[in-house]
Coordinates of C-alpha atoms in Angstrom, one line a residue:
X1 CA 20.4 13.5 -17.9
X2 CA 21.4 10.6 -20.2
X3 CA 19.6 7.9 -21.6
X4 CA 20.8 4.7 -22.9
X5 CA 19.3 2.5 -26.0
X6 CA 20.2 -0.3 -27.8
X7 CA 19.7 -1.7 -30.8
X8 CA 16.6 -1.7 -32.2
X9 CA 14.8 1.0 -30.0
X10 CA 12.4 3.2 -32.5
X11 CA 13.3 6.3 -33.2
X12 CA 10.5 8.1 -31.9
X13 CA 11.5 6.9 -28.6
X14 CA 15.3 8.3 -29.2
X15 CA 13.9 12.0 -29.9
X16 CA 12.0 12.0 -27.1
X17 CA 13.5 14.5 -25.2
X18 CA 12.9 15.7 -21.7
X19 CA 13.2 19.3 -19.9
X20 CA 13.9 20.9 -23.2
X21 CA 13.0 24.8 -23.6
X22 CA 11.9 24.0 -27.0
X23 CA 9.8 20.2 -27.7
X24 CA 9.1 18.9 -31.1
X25 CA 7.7 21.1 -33.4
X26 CA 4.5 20.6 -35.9
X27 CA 5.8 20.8 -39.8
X28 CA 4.2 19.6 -42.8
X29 CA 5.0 16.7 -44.7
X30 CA 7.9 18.1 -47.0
X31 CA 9.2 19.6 -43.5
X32 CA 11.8 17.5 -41.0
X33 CA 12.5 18.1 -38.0
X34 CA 15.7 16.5 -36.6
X35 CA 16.9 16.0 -32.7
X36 CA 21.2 16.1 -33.4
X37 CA 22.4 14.3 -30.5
X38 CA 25.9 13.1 -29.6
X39 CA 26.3 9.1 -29.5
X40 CA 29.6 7.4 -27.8
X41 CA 29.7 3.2 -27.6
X42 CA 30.5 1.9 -24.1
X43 CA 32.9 -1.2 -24.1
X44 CA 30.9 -3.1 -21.3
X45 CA 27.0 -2.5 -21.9
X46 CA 27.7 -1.4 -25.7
X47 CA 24.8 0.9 -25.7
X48 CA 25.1 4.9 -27.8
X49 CA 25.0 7.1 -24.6
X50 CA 22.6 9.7 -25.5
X51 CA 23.4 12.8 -24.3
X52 CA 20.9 16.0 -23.6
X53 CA 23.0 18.8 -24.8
X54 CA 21.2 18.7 -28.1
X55 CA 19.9 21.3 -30.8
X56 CA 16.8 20.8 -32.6
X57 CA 17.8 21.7 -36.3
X58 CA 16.2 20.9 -39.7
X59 CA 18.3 19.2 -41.9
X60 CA 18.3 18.0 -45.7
X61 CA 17.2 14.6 -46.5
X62 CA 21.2 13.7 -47.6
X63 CA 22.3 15.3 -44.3
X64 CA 19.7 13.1 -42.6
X65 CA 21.0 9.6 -44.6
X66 CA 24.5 10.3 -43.5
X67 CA 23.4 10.9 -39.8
X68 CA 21.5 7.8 -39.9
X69 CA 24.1 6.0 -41.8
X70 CA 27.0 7.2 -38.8
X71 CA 24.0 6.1 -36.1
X72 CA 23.8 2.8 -36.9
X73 CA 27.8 2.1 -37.6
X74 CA 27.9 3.5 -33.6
X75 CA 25.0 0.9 -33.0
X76 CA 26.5 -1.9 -34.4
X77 CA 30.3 -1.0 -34.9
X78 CA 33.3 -2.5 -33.1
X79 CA 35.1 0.7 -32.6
X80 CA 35.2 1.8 -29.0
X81 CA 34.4 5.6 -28.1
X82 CA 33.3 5.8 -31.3
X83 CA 30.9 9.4 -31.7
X84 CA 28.8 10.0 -33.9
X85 CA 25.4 11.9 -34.7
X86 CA 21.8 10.8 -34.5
X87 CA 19.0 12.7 -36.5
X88 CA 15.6 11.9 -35.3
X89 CA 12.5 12.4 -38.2
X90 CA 9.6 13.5 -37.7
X91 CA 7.5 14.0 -40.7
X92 CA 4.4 15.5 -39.8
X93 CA 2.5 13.2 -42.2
X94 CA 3.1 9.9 -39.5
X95 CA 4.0 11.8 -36.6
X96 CA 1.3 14.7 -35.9
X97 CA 1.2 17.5 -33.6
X98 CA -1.9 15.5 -32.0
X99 CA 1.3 12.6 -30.9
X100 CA 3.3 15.0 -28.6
X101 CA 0.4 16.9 -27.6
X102 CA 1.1 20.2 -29.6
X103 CA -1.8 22.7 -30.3
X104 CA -1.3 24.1 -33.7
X105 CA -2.4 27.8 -34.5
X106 CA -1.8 29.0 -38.2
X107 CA -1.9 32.7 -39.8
X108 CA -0.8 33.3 -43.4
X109 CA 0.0 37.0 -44.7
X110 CA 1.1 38.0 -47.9
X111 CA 3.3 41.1 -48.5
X112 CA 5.3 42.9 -51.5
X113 CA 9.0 43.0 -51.7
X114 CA 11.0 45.0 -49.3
X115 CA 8.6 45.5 -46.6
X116 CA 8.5 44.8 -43.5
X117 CA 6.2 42.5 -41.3
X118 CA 5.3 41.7 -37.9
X119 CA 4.9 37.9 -36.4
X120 CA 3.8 37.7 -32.8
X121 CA 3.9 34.4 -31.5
X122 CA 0.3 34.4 -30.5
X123 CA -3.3 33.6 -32.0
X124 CA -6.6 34.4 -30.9
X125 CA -8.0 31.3 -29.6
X126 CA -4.5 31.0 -28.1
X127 CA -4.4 34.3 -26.4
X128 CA -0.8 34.5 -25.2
X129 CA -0.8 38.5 -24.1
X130 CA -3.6 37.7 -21.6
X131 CA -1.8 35.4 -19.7
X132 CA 1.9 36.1 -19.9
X133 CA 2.2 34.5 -16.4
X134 CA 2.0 31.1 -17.2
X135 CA 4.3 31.1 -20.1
X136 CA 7.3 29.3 -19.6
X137 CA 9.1 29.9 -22.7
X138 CA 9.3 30.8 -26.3
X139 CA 11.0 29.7 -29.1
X140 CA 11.5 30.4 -32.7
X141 CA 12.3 28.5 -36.1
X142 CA 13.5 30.8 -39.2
X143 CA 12.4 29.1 -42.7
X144 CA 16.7 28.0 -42.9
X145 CA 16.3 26.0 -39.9
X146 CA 17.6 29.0 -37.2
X147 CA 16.3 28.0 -33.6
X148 CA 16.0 31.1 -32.1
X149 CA 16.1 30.8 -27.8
X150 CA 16.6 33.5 -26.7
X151 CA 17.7 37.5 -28.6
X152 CA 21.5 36.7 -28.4
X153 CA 20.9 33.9 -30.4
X154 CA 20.3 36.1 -33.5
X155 CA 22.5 38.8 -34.9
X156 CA 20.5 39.6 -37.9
X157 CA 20.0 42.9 -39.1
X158 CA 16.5 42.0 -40.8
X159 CA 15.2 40.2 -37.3
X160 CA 14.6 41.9 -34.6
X161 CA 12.9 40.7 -31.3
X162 CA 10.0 42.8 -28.8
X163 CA 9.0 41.0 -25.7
X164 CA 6.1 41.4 -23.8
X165 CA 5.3 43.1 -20.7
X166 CA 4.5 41.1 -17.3
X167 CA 1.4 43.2 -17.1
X168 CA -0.2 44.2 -20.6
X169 CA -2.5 46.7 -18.9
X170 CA 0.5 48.8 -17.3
X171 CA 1.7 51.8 -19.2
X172 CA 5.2 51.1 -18.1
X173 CA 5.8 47.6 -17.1
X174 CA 8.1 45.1 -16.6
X175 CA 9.3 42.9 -19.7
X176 CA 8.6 39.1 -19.2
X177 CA 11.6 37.3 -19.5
X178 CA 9.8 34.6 -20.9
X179 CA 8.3 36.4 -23.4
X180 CA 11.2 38.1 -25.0
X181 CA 10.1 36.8 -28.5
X182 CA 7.0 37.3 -28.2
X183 CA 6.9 39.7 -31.4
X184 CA 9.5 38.9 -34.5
X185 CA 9.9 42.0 -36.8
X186 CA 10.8 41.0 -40.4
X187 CA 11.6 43.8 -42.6
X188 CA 13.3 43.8 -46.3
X189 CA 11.5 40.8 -47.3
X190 CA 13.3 39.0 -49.6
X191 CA 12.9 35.5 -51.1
X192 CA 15.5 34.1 -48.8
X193 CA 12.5 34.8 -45.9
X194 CA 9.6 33.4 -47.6
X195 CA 8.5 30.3 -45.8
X196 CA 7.0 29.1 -42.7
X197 CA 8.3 31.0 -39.5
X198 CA 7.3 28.5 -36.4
X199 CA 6.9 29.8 -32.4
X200 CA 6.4 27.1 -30.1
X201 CA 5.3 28.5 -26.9
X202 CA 6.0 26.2 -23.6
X203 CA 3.3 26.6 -20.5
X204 CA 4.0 26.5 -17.2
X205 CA 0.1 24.5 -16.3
X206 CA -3.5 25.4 -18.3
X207 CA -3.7 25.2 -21.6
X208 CA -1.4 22.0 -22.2
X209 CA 2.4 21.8 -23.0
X210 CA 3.2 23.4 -25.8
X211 CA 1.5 25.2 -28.7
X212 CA 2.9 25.8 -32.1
X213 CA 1.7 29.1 -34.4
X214 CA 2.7 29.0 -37.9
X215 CA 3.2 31.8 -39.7
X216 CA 3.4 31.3 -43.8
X217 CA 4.7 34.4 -45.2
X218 CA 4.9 34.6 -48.9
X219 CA 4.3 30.8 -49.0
X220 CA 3.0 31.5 -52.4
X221 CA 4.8 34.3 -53.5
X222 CA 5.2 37.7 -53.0
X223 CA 2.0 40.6 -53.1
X224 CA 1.7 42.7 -56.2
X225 CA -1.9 44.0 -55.5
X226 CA 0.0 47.5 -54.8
X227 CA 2.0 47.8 -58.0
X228 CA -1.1 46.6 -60.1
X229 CA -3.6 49.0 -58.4
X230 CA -1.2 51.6 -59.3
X231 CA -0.4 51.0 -62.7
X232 CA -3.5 50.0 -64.1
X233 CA -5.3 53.3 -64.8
X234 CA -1.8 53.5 -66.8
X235 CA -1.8 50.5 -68.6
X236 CA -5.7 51.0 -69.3
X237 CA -4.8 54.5 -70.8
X238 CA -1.9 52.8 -73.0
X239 CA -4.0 50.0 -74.3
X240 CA -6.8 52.3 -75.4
X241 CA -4.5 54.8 -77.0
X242 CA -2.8 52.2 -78.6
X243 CA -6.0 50.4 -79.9
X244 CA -7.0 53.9 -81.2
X245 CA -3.6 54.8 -82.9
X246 CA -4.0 51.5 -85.1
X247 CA -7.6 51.9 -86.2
X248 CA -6.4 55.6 -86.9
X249 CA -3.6 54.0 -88.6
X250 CA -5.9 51.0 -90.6
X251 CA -8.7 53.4 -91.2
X252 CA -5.8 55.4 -93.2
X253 CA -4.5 53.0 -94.8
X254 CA -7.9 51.2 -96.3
X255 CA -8.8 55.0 -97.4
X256 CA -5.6 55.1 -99.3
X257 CA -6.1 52.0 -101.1
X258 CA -9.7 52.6 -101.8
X259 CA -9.1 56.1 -103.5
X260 CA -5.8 54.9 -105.1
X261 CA -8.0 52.1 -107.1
X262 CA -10.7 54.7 -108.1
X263 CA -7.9 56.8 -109.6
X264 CA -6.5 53.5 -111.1
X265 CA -9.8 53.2 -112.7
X266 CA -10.8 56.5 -113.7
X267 CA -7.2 56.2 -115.6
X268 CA -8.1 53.3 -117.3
X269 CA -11.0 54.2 -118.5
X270 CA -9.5 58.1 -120.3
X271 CA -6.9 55.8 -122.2
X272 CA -9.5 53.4 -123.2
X273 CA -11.7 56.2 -124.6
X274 CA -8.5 58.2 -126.0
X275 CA -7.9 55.2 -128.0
X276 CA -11.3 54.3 -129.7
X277 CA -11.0 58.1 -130.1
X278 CA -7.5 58.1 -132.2
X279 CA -9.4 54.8 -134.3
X280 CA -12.4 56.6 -135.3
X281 CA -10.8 59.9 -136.6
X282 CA -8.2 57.9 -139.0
X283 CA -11.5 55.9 -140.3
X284 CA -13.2 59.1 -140.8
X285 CA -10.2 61.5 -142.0
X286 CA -10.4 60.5 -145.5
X287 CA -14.7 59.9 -146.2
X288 CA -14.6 61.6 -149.9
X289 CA -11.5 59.3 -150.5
X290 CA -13.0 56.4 -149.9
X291 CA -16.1 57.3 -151.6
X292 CA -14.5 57.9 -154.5
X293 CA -12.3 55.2 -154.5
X294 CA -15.7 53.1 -153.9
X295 CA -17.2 54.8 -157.0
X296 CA -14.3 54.5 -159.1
X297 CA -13.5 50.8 -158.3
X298 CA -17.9 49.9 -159.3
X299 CA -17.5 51.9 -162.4
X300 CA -14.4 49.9 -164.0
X301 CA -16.2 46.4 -163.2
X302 CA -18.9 48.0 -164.6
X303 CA -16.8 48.7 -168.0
X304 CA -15.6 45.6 -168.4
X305 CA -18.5 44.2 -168.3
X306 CA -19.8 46.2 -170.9
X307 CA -16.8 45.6 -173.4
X308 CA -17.1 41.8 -172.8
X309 CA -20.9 42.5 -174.1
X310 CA -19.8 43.6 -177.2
X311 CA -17.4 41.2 -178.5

């Protein structure tokens, strides 16, 4: 199928594209998804030639300018046979799920480092397992952009794919082709798989024509719930003992100084009294001396005193 436009046609209408296994899937506003598509101008009608064999990707906003920038030099260009790429936005904040009639089903899970997880592409009001029949398709999108069709579309050693039987109450039935994806294993999560893993799942009739489940895994960062119930009965015992060995350590410490300033005291108080001690005993040494001395000096005045009578 092809489909001709010419200048000026929307975008919206460009991406539109028709008996895809995979349709346009629900992001969020800091999410793109792109249609690439191959463009060639005709000499007569000069229209780009769309063509279906197309890849949904998700591209980088300067990826997306150069697209755009290639689109519209094949638009309006003189160069015959010129190719060239089309991206198609779609930012979920204009273009909503509720546009292309997409059901969206969200589940969030948070797990620690190096574990490993299990995403079905499924949801409880959706109920995928109970009617396996009238699924057409599944499809997934990795947080780098990876469409994933089918299992031989991924060789990843930390992927792996389980599909679903035809009959969910038989011990030992047959897979559905369909559902080959139905269940995406993660394991040794790393930071390069935190993000948003997307399943769009295409009906045959019912429930409407596609549905999109979300899964945010580690959106926010990895779980360290584990590691910190493990190690806090630890790191309680450490702070105590550590509190403990420094009020030991103060409580020593203020003892010391208070018992070394007593001494200091007591000290200064001996060699005060030692001194008034060594004062006192040269004063009173030599009593009789001074008495005499006393006596002797009161008896000369009293002499001359006498002799100056007399003359």
């Amino acid at each position: 199928m092809k489909q001709s436009v010419t200048f000026g046609s929307k975008i919206g209408e460009l991406a539109t594209v028709v008996e895809r296994r995979s349709p346009n899937l629900w992001f969020e506003t800091h999410d793109i998804i792109v249609t690439l598509a191959s463009f060639q101008r005709s000499q007569v009608e000069s229209p780009c030639v769309y063509n279906k064999e197309a890849e949904d990707i998700v591209a980088r906003p300067e990826t997306i300018l150069t697209q755009l920038h290639r689109f519209l030099h094949c638009i309006m260009g003189s160069t015959s046979y010129f190719k060239s790429l089309l991206l198609a936005l779609y930012i979920a904040a204009t273009v909503g799920a509720e546009n292309n009639g997409a059901k969206k089903y969200v589940h969030h899970i948070k797990v620690p480092y190096f574990d490993t997880v299990s995403m079905t592409c499924d949801h409880p009001l959706l109920n995928v397992s109970t009617s396996p029949s009238d699924v057409l398709s599944i499809a997934w999108v990795l947080p780098d952009g990876t469409n994933v069709h089918s299992v031989g579309d991924l060789n990843h050693e930390r992927y792996t794919f389980t599909g679903l039987k035809v009959d969910p109450t038989s011990q030992s039935g047959e897979l559905s082709k369909a559902l080959d994806l139905y269940n995406l294993t993660a394991s040794e999560i790393d930071e390069d798989q935190f993000g948003y893993f997307h399943c769009v799942v295409t009906f045959k009739t019912g429930n409407g024509p596609v549905a999109v489940i979300r899964w945010g895994l580690n959106v926010n960062g990895a779980d360290f719930s584990e590691l910190l119930e493990e190690y806090r009965d630890n790191a309680l015992v450490g702070g105590i003992a550590a509190a403990c060995l420094l009020l030991l350590i103060g409580g020593c410490c203020l003892f010391w100084n208070v018992r070394n300033s007593k001494q200091d005291q007591e000290m200064g108080e001996q060699s005060i009294g030692s001194d008034n001690l060594k004062t006192n005993g040269a004063e009173s040494a030599y009593p009789q001396l001074d008495n005499e001395k006393k006596f002797h000096n009161a008896g000369y005045q009293e002499d001359n005193a006498v002799v100056d009578v007399h003359m």
